[in-house]
Short mmCIF file of C-alpha atoms in Angstrom, two decimals:
data_model
loop_
_atom_site.label_atom_id
_atom_site.label_comp_id
_atom_site.label_asym_id
_atom_site.label_seq_id
_atom_site.Cartn_x
_atom_site.Cartn_y
_atom_site.Cartn_z
CA UNK S 1 -64.02 -16.87 48.71
CA UNK S 2 -64.09 -20.09 46.65
CA UNK S 3 -61.04 -22.24 46.03
CA UNK S 4 -61.45 -21.86 42.26
CA UNK S 5 -61.36 -18.06 42.56
CA UNK S 6 -58.20 -18.16 44.69
CA UNK S 7 -56.41 -20.37 42.17
CA UNK S 8 -57.41 -18.04 39.33
CA UNK S 9 -55.97 -15.02 41.17
CA UNK S 10 -52.72 -16.86 41.91
CA UNK S 11 -52.30 -17.96 38.28
CA UNK S 12 -52.91 -14.41 37.07
CA UNK S 13 -50.32 -13.06 39.51
CA UNK S 14 -47.74 -15.62 38.44
CA UNK S 15 -48.38 -14.87 34.75
CA UNK S 16 -47.98 -11.13 35.31
CA UNK S 17 -44.72 -11.73 37.21
CA UNK S 18 -43.15 -13.77 34.41
CA UNK S 19 -44.43 -11.42 31.71
CA UNK S 20 -42.85 -8.48 33.50
CA UNK S 21 -39.55 -10.33 33.98
CA UNK S 22 -39.35 -11.44 30.34
CA UNK S 23 -40.16 -7.92 29.16
CA UNK S 24 -37.40 -6.45 31.29
CA UNK S 25 -34.91 -9.01 29.95
CA UNK S 26 -35.89 -8.19 26.36
CA UNK S 27 -35.40 -4.47 26.95
CA UNK S 28 -32.02 -5.11 28.57
CA UNK S 29 -30.92 -7.27 25.64
CA UNK S 30 -32.01 -4.61 23.15
CA UNK S 31 -30.03 -2.00 25.06
CA UNK S 32 -26.99 -4.27 24.96
CA UNK S 33 -27.38 -4.79 21.21
CA UNK S 34 -27.65 -1.04 20.66
CA UNK S 35 -24.51 -0.44 22.72
CA UNK S 36 -22.61 -3.07 20.72
CA UNK S 37 -23.75 -1.50 17.45
CA UNK S 38 -22.49 1.88 18.64
CA UNK S 39 -19.10 0.40 19.48
CA UNK S 40 -18.81 -1.22 16.04
CA UNK S 41 -19.72 2.01 14.21
CA UNK S 42 -16.87 4.56 14.18
CA UNK S 43 -19.16 7.41 13.15
CA UNK S 44 -21.14 6.98 16.39
CA UNK S 45 -18.25 8.31 18.46
CA UNK S 46 -19.49 11.74 19.61
CA UNK S 47 -15.99 13.16 19.97
CA UNK S 48 -14.72 11.90 16.61
CA UNK S 49 -11.92 10.00 18.35
CA UNK S 50 -12.20 6.99 16.03
CA UNK S 51 -12.11 9.17 12.95
CA UNK S 52 -9.13 11.09 14.31
CA UNK S 53 -7.34 7.85 15.10
CA UNK S 54 -7.83 6.61 11.53
CA UNK S 55 -6.55 9.92 10.18
CA UNK S 56 -3.47 9.81 12.38
CA UNK S 57 -2.72 6.21 11.39
CA UNK S 58 -2.70 7.23 7.73
CA UNK S 59 -0.25 10.04 8.45
CA UNK S 60 2.05 7.60 10.23
CA UNK S 61 1.91 5.20 7.27
CA UNK S 62 2.82 8.03 4.90
CA UNK S 63 5.93 8.70 6.96
CA UNK S 64 6.90 5.02 6.81
CA UNK S 65 6.83 5.15 3.00
CA UNK S 66 9.78 7.58 3.24
CA UNK S 67 9.17 9.26 -0.11
CA UNK S 68 11.24 12.24 1.04
CA UNK S 69 14.37 10.28 0.06
CA UNK S 70 13.50 10.73 -3.60
CA UNK S 71 12.81 14.40 -2.99
CA UNK S 72 16.25 14.73 -1.42
CA UNK S 73 17.88 13.39 -4.60
CA UNK S 74 15.69 15.49 -6.88
CA UNK S 75 16.33 18.73 -5.00
CA UNK S 76 19.85 17.94 -3.81
CA UNK S 77 18.81 19.13 -0.36
CA UNK S 78 20.27 16.59 2.07
CA UNK S 79 18.97 18.59 5.02
CA UNK S 80 15.51 17.16 4.31
CA UNK S 81 16.76 13.88 5.78
CA UNK S 82 17.70 15.65 9.03
CA UNK S 83 19.16 12.94 11.31
CA UNK S 84 17.51 10.05 9.45
CA UNK S 85 20.46 7.82 8.47
CA UNK S 86 18.22 5.52 6.45
CA UNK S 87 17.10 8.48 4.36
CA UNK S 88 20.67 9.63 3.80
CA UNK S 89 21.83 6.12 2.94
CA UNK S 90 19.10 5.58 0.36
CA UNK S 91 19.71 8.99 -1.22
CA UNK S 92 23.44 8.22 -1.48
CA UNK S 93 22.74 4.85 -3.12
CA UNK S 94 20.70 6.55 -5.84
CA UNK S 95 23.44 9.13 -6.36
CA UNK S 96 25.94 6.26 -6.63
CA UNK S 97 24.14 5.06 -9.73
CA UNK S 98 24.44 8.52 -11.26
CA UNK S 99 28.14 8.50 -10.46
CA UNK S 100 28.57 5.03 -12.00
CA UNK S 101 26.77 6.12 -15.16
CA UNK S 102 29.14 9.07 -15.45
CA UNK S 103 32.12 6.73 -15.08
CA UNK S 104 30.76 4.38 -17.73
CA UNK S 105 30.08 7.03 -20.36
CA UNK S 106 33.41 8.74 -19.76
CA UNK S 107 32.07 11.96 -18.24
CA UNK S 108 34.08 11.24 -15.09
CA UNK S 109 37.43 9.75 -16.09
CA UNK S 110 38.72 9.84 -12.50
CA UNK S 111 36.58 6.91 -11.39
CA UNK S 112 35.51 3.41 -12.27
CA UNK S 113 31.85 2.41 -11.67
CA UNK S 114 32.69 0.39 -8.54
CA UNK S 115 34.43 3.41 -7.03
CA UNK S 116 31.01 5.05 -6.79
CA UNK S 117 29.69 2.43 -4.38
CA UNK S 118 31.35 2.95 -1.04
CA UNK S 119 33.33 -0.02 0.26
CA UNK S 120 32.48 -2.41 -2.59
CA UNK S 121 35.63 -2.23 -4.70
CA UNK S 122 37.85 -3.13 -1.74
CA UNK S 123 36.22 -6.55 -1.52
CA UNK S 124 37.63 -7.69 -4.88
CA UNK S 125 40.95 -8.03 -6.65
CA UNK S 126 41.79 -5.60 -9.46
CA UNK S 127 41.09 -8.28 -12.04
CA UNK S 128 37.63 -9.05 -10.65
CA UNK S 129 36.91 -5.34 -10.33
CA UNK S 130 37.47 -4.93 -14.07
CA UNK S 131 34.97 -7.70 -14.81
CA UNK S 132 32.42 -6.10 -12.52
CA UNK S 133 32.95 -2.66 -14.02
CA UNK S 134 32.42 -4.00 -17.53
CA UNK S 135 29.27 -5.87 -16.47
CA UNK S 136 27.95 -2.82 -14.67
CA UNK S 137 28.49 -0.55 -17.66
CA UNK S 138 26.67 -3.07 -19.87
CA UNK S 139 23.76 -3.03 -17.41
CA UNK S 140 23.58 0.77 -17.43
CA UNK S 141 23.78 0.94 -21.22
CA UNK S 142 21.26 -1.87 -21.83
CA UNK S 143 19.22 -2.65 -18.69
CA UNK S 144 17.66 -6.11 -18.89
CA UNK S 145 17.36 -9.38 -17.01
CA UNK S 146 20.47 -10.74 -18.78
CA UNK S 147 22.69 -7.77 -17.95
CA UNK S 148 21.43 -7.78 -14.36
CA UNK S 149 22.29 -11.46 -14.02
CA UNK S 150 25.76 -10.80 -15.41
CA UNK S 151 26.37 -8.27 -12.63
CA UNK S 152 24.93 -10.55 -9.95
CA UNK S 153 27.25 -13.35 -11.04
CA UNK S 154 30.22 -11.10 -10.35
CA UNK S 155 28.78 -9.81 -7.05
CA UNK S 156 27.93 -13.21 -5.58
CA UNK S 157 29.97 -12.51 -2.43
CA UNK S 158 27.78 -9.52 -1.53
CA UNK S 159 24.48 -11.41 -1.48
CA UNK S 160 23.10 -8.85 -3.91
CA UNK S 161 19.59 -9.35 -5.31
CA UNK S 162 18.18 -8.58 -8.73
CA UNK S 163 15.49 -6.36 -7.20
CA UNK S 164 18.22 -4.05 -5.86
CA UNK S 165 19.57 -3.61 -9.37
CA UNK S 166 16.05 -2.98 -10.67
CA UNK S 167 15.48 -0.25 -8.10
CA UNK S 168 18.80 1.43 -8.85
CA UNK S 169 18.43 1.14 -12.61
CA UNK S 170 14.89 2.49 -12.50
CA UNK S 171 15.99 5.51 -10.46
CA UNK S 172 18.75 6.19 -12.99
CA UNK S 173 16.23 6.11 -15.85
CA UNK S 174 14.10 8.62 -13.97
CA UNK S 175 17.05 10.93 -13.33
CA UNK S 176 17.81 10.78 -17.03
CA UNK S 177 14.42 12.40 -17.53
CA UNK S 178 11.84 9.69 -18.14
CA UNK S 179 9.34 8.73 -15.46
CA UNK S 180 7.61 6.43 -17.95
CA UNK S 181 10.81 4.47 -18.70
CA UNK S 182 11.41 4.15 -14.96
CA UNK S 183 7.87 2.91 -14.35
CA UNK S 184 7.98 0.47 -17.25
CA UNK S 185 11.32 -0.93 -16.09
CA UNK S 186 9.80 -1.75 -12.71
CA UNK S 187 6.58 -3.13 -14.18
CA UNK S 188 8.49 -5.34 -16.61
CA UNK S 189 10.28 -6.89 -13.64
CA UNK S 190 7.41 -7.16 -11.13
CA UNK S 191 4.62 -7.95 -13.61
CA UNK S 192 1.00 -6.85 -13.83
CA UNK S 193 -0.53 -5.12 -10.83
CA UNK S 194 -1.76 -7.70 -8.37
CA UNK S 195 -0.73 -9.74 -5.32
CA UNK S 196 3.00 -9.81 -6.20
CA UNK S 197 3.27 -6.06 -5.71
CA UNK S 198 3.56 -4.28 -2.35
CA UNK S 199 4.80 -1.12 -0.59
CA UNK S 200 8.38 -1.52 -1.88
CA UNK S 201 7.36 -1.35 -5.53
CA UNK S 202 4.51 1.14 -5.16
CA UNK S 203 6.91 3.59 -3.53
CA UNK S 204 9.49 2.90 -6.26
CA UNK S 205 6.91 3.97 -8.86
CA UNK S 206 6.32 7.14 -6.86
CA UNK S 207 10.07 7.61 -6.88
CA UNK S 208 10.02 7.55 -10.69
CA UNK S 209 7.66 10.51 -10.73
CA UNK S 210 9.38 12.44 -7.93
CA UNK S 211 12.89 11.99 -9.39
CA UNK S 212 11.80 13.50 -12.70
CA UNK S 213 9.93 16.37 -11.11
CA UNK S 214 6.75 15.09 -12.77
CA UNK S 215 4.96 15.16 -9.43
CA UNK S 216 6.01 16.63 -6.09
CA UNK S 217 6.24 14.37 -3.06
CA UNK S 218 3.16 15.98 -1.51
CA UNK S 219 0.94 14.88 -4.41
CA UNK S 220 2.23 11.31 -4.23
CA UNK S 221 1.63 11.24 -0.49
CA UNK S 222 -1.89 12.61 -0.96
CA UNK S 223 -2.72 9.74 -3.33
CA UNK S 224 -1.33 7.19 -0.88
CA UNK S 225 -3.38 8.86 1.84
CA UNK S 226 -6.49 8.29 -0.28
CA UNK S 227 -5.52 4.65 -0.89
CA UNK S 228 -5.03 4.03 2.84
CA UNK S 229 -8.50 5.49 3.34
CA UNK S 230 -9.92 2.99 0.84
CA UNK S 231 -8.48 0.18 2.96
CA UNK S 232 -10.13 1.72 6.03
CA UNK S 233 -13.48 1.76 4.23
CA UNK S 234 -13.63 5.41 3.24
CA UNK S 235 -13.37 6.73 -0.30
CA UNK S 236 -12.57 4.77 -3.45
CA UNK S 237 -9.70 4.13 -5.84
CA UNK S 238 -11.23 6.65 -8.24
CA UNK S 239 -10.20 9.35 -5.79
CA UNK S 240 -6.53 8.65 -6.57
CA UNK S 241 -5.26 11.24 -9.05
CA UNK S 242 -2.24 9.46 -10.51
CA UNK S 243 -3.27 7.01 -13.22
CA UNK S 244 -0.70 4.33 -12.38
CA UNK S 245 -1.53 4.32 -8.68
CA UNK S 246 -5.25 4.26 -9.43
CA UNK S 247 -4.72 1.22 -11.69
CA UNK S 248 -2.75 -0.51 -8.93
CA UNK S 249 -5.50 0.21 -6.41
CA UNK S 250 -8.18 -1.16 -8.76
CA UNK S 251 -6.25 -4.28 -9.75
CA UNK S 252 -7.81 -7.66 -8.87
CA UNK S 253 -6.30 -9.00 -5.62
CA UNK S 254 -4.23 -5.83 -5.35
CA UNK S 255 -1.42 -6.08 -2.81
CA UNK S 256 -1.70 -3.70 0.10
CA UNK S 257 0.40 -0.51 -0.07
CA UNK S 258 0.65 -0.38 3.73
CA UNK S 259 4.29 -0.41 4.88
CA UNK S 260 5.16 -2.22 8.08
CA UNK S 261 6.59 0.00 10.84
CA UNK S 262 8.72 -2.96 11.92
CA UNK S 263 10.39 -3.25 8.52
CA UNK S 264 12.81 -0.71 7.12
CA UNK S 265 11.15 1.07 4.21
CA UNK S 266 14.20 0.49 1.97
CA UNK S 267 14.01 -3.29 2.21
CA UNK S 268 10.30 -4.02 1.90
#
């Protein structure tokens, strides 16, 4: 056997060895890429666990919105709050505004507006209370930025914020029968739909509709459920039935409606 023939055989063997090794590495890399793609694609889960997890997360977010508080006021059924003190507290605050309105228009002559808000009147002298009551009645009769500021000036010791007065005033407008007036009151304060909005104000708009009986809580929650799905990459804003919520979802740079579990739903 010649030397040249031996070298040719050796070179062929070496070439085959490396070709086989490189081919195996390529196949292994392709398998790894396929596995990674499967992990990144929720629909690839054979048991639907990813889909179920997304569904459950939306249900949890709906609960954090706490829209039942408006339903409690609308129906007068406090048992809906069960042992949820936050729910009861928020429902009572809305009812306090109704009480104050009755005191201002003379329907309830046994009380002054401040008497409707538990523990507030005791913080002020009788003279200051009268000033606050007058300012509050002006706010209820003619809600605006100026009348809100007049109340805040008197309530400086309580660290009250204008947004609290907007929420309360909007709820009162709804309970007087106009979801549109309630919505417009909030929109006039917050501005056009966009980044300055958020869960607090989206839920307040839902409250306008629930407090008038225009829409039941379940319908509002269904629309939020659809919106949360949009954020998860399923569905679109056009699937939201309520016109106002659909507009908010479609707004440029729309703020997320997702409430934070770590933050009380009444203060977001």
